[in-house]
Short mmCIF file of C-alpha atoms in Angstrom, two decimals:
data_model
loop_
_atom_site.label_atom_id
_atom_site.label_comp_id
_atom_site.label_asym_id
_atom_site.label_seq_id
_atom_site.Cartn_x
_atom_site.Cartn_y
_atom_site.Cartn_z
CA MET A 269 -155.27 177.32 -148.33
CA LYS A 270 -152.38 177.06 -150.96
CA LYS A 271 -149.96 177.99 -147.82
CA PHE A 272 -151.59 174.97 -145.92
CA ILE A 273 -151.15 172.51 -148.93
CA TYR A 274 -147.51 173.71 -149.33
CA ALA A 275 -146.73 172.98 -145.64
CA ILE A 276 -148.54 169.84 -144.97
CA THR A 277 -147.33 168.30 -148.18
CA PRO A 278 -144.37 166.17 -146.97
CA PHE A 279 -146.31 164.89 -144.02
CA CYS A 280 -149.00 163.68 -146.65
CA ILE A 281 -146.42 161.88 -148.84
CA TYR A 282 -145.00 160.17 -145.58
CA SER A 283 -148.80 159.22 -144.92
CA PHE A 284 -148.93 158.02 -148.21
CA PHE A 285 -146.18 155.48 -147.85
CA VAL A 286 -147.15 154.55 -144.31
CA LEU A 287 -150.55 153.60 -145.95
CA LEU A 288 -148.98 151.48 -148.71
CA PHE A 289 -146.61 149.58 -146.34
CA TYR A 290 -149.55 148.58 -144.23
CA TYR A 291 -151.29 147.43 -147.40
CA VAL A 292 -148.32 145.63 -148.67
CA ALA A 293 -147.85 143.98 -144.74
CA ASP A 294 -151.31 143.14 -143.60
CA TYR A 295 -152.99 142.49 -146.86
CA LEU A 296 -150.49 141.68 -150.05
CA ALA A 297 -147.60 139.64 -148.21
CA PRO A 298 -149.93 137.34 -146.15
CA THR A 299 -151.87 136.41 -149.31
CA HIS A 300 -149.04 135.00 -151.09
CA ASN A 301 -146.11 134.44 -148.54
CA MET A 302 -146.92 133.90 -145.03
CA GLU A 303 -143.22 134.00 -143.74
CA LEU A 304 -142.54 137.03 -145.79
CA ALA A 305 -145.55 138.53 -144.40
CA GLY A 306 -144.22 138.15 -140.54
CA TYR A 307 -140.91 139.81 -141.14
CA LEU A 308 -142.54 142.88 -143.29
CA PHE A 309 -145.15 143.04 -140.62
CA ALA A 310 -142.63 143.22 -137.94
CA LEU A 311 -140.54 145.91 -139.99
CA VAL A 312 -143.19 147.95 -140.86
CA TYR A 313 -144.61 148.07 -137.10
CA LEU A 314 -140.98 148.64 -135.62
CA PHE A 315 -140.62 151.35 -138.54
CA HIS A 316 -143.50 153.45 -137.60
CA ALA A 317 -143.72 152.53 -134.07
CA LEU A 318 -140.18 153.65 -133.22
CA ILE A 319 -138.84 155.76 -136.06
CA GLY A 320 -142.21 157.12 -137.67
CA VAL A 321 -144.22 158.08 -134.80
CA PHE A 322 -141.64 160.02 -132.68
CA VAL A 323 -138.45 160.96 -135.01
CA LEU A 324 -140.11 161.61 -138.10
CA GLY A 325 -143.51 163.12 -136.39
CA PHE A 326 -140.75 165.59 -134.86
CA ILE A 327 -139.17 166.46 -138.08
CA PHE A 328 -141.95 166.96 -139.98
CA GLY A 329 -143.29 169.14 -137.38
CA LYS A 330 -140.26 171.20 -137.96
CA ILE A 331 -140.58 171.20 -141.49
CA THR A 332 -144.45 171.86 -141.88
CA GLN A 333 -143.85 175.08 -139.02
CA LYS A 334 -140.81 176.19 -141.30
CA ARG A 335 -142.90 175.92 -144.18
CA PHE A 336 -145.99 177.29 -143.06
CA ALA A 337 -144.40 180.26 -140.97
CA SER A 338 -147.09 181.14 -138.95
CA LYS A 339 -146.89 183.81 -136.09
CA LYS A 340 -149.93 182.35 -134.72
CA LEU A 341 -149.46 179.24 -132.26
CA ILE A 342 -153.23 178.26 -133.00
CA HIS A 343 -152.29 177.21 -136.34
CA SER A 344 -149.48 174.78 -135.32
CA LEU A 345 -152.14 172.98 -132.97
CA TRP A 346 -154.40 172.77 -135.92
CA LEU A 347 -151.80 171.33 -138.14
CA ALA A 348 -151.18 168.93 -135.33
CA VAL A 349 -154.66 168.12 -135.11
CA PHE A 350 -154.84 167.37 -138.79
CA THR A 351 -151.78 164.71 -138.74
CA PHE A 352 -153.74 163.20 -135.63
CA VAL A 353 -156.91 162.63 -137.76
CA VAL A 354 -154.93 161.45 -140.93
CA ILE A 355 -152.95 158.74 -138.80
CA PHE A 356 -156.31 157.51 -137.01
CA ILE A 357 -157.88 157.04 -140.48
CA ILE A 358 -154.54 155.28 -141.57
CA GLY A 359 -155.20 153.20 -138.38
CA GLY A 360 -158.59 152.35 -139.55
CA LEU A 361 -157.95 151.33 -143.10
CA ASP A 362 -154.90 149.12 -141.63
CA GLY A 363 -157.79 147.47 -139.68
CA ILE A 364 -159.34 146.84 -143.13
CA PHE A 365 -156.06 145.75 -144.74
CA SER A 366 -155.83 143.08 -141.92
CA GLN A 367 -159.29 141.93 -142.52
CA MET A 368 -159.23 141.71 -146.15
CA GLN A 369 -156.85 138.62 -145.94
CA PHE A 370 -159.32 136.70 -144.26
CA ARG A 371 -162.49 137.33 -146.30
CA SER A 372 -163.37 136.94 -149.72
CA HIS A 373 -166.57 139.47 -149.55
CA GLN A 374 -166.59 143.02 -149.55
CA THR A 375 -165.43 144.87 -146.10
CA THR A 376 -167.70 146.91 -143.99
CA ILE A 377 -167.40 149.68 -141.93
CA HIS A 378 -166.87 147.17 -139.00
CA ASP A 379 -163.23 146.55 -140.31
CA PHE A 380 -162.83 150.17 -140.39
CA ILE A 381 -163.93 150.46 -136.55
CA PHE A 382 -161.96 147.56 -135.70
CA GLY A 383 -158.52 149.42 -137.13
CA ILE A 384 -159.50 152.55 -135.40
CA SER A 385 -160.48 150.78 -131.63
CA HIS A 386 -156.93 149.04 -132.06
CA PRO A 387 -154.65 150.07 -129.30
CA ASP A 388 -151.87 150.54 -131.70
CA THR A 389 -153.97 153.18 -133.67
CA HIS A 390 -154.59 155.39 -130.66
CA TYR A 391 -150.55 155.14 -129.64
CA PHE A 392 -149.84 156.10 -133.37
CA ALA A 393 -151.98 158.58 -133.66
CA ILE A 394 -151.41 160.26 -130.13
CA GLY A 395 -147.62 159.75 -130.47
CA THR A 396 -147.59 161.49 -133.92
CA PHE A 397 -149.76 164.63 -132.72
CA CYS A 398 -147.36 164.87 -129.67
CA SER A 399 -144.32 164.73 -131.42
CA PHE A 400 -145.32 166.67 -134.68
CA PHE A 401 -146.86 169.13 -132.25
CA LEU A 402 -143.43 169.49 -130.06
CA GLY A 403 -141.42 169.45 -133.40
CA GLU A 404 -143.78 172.78 -134.66
CA LEU A 405 -143.30 174.51 -131.18
CA HIS A 406 -139.51 174.18 -131.34
CA GLU A 407 -139.37 175.71 -134.67
CA TYR A 408 -141.96 178.25 -133.74
CA PHE A 409 -139.72 179.50 -130.80
CA ILE A 410 -136.76 179.22 -133.21
CA LEU A 411 -138.19 181.38 -135.91
CA LYS A 412 -139.84 183.64 -132.90
CA LYS A 413 -136.31 183.93 -131.62
CA LYS A 414 -134.83 184.87 -135.26
CA GLN A 415 -137.49 187.45 -135.68
CA LYS A 416 -136.55 189.01 -132.31
CA GLU A 417 -132.73 189.42 -133.28
CA GLU A 418 -133.55 190.90 -136.46
CA ASP A 419 -135.92 193.45 -135.05
CA GLU A 420 -133.24 194.52 -132.44
CA ILE A 421 -130.75 194.78 -135.47
CA LYS A 422 -132.79 197.27 -137.17
#
């Protein structure tokens, strides 16, 4: 368990900042300055859609595999599923944040379902899963190749 937490910490920190940006872009900025909210919303979505999902997903997959250093491929798959679930939950919270700006009363589970059912949430979750798993596979085979070379030297 300690090894898992050590391995997944960089991704969790990234997820926290994505959640924070969604909060600022979807709730905080629109309630105070609508013009700024439009630019901020576009910036967050472009960052998360283009850089965050594919590039950072791949990099975090490599980092996680290097830190976890598992010899079983199933562990990599479980870590990728974990990232899928986290990004899916963040997508649901994004739905809550976007609905909060229009309501003065409490949010409900329907707002969360609204966020989960949004196509962008599916795109982000599946894209993160795929790129994260590809990064893990890439690092897995690099580590396996290094291990094989070390065994041949001995």
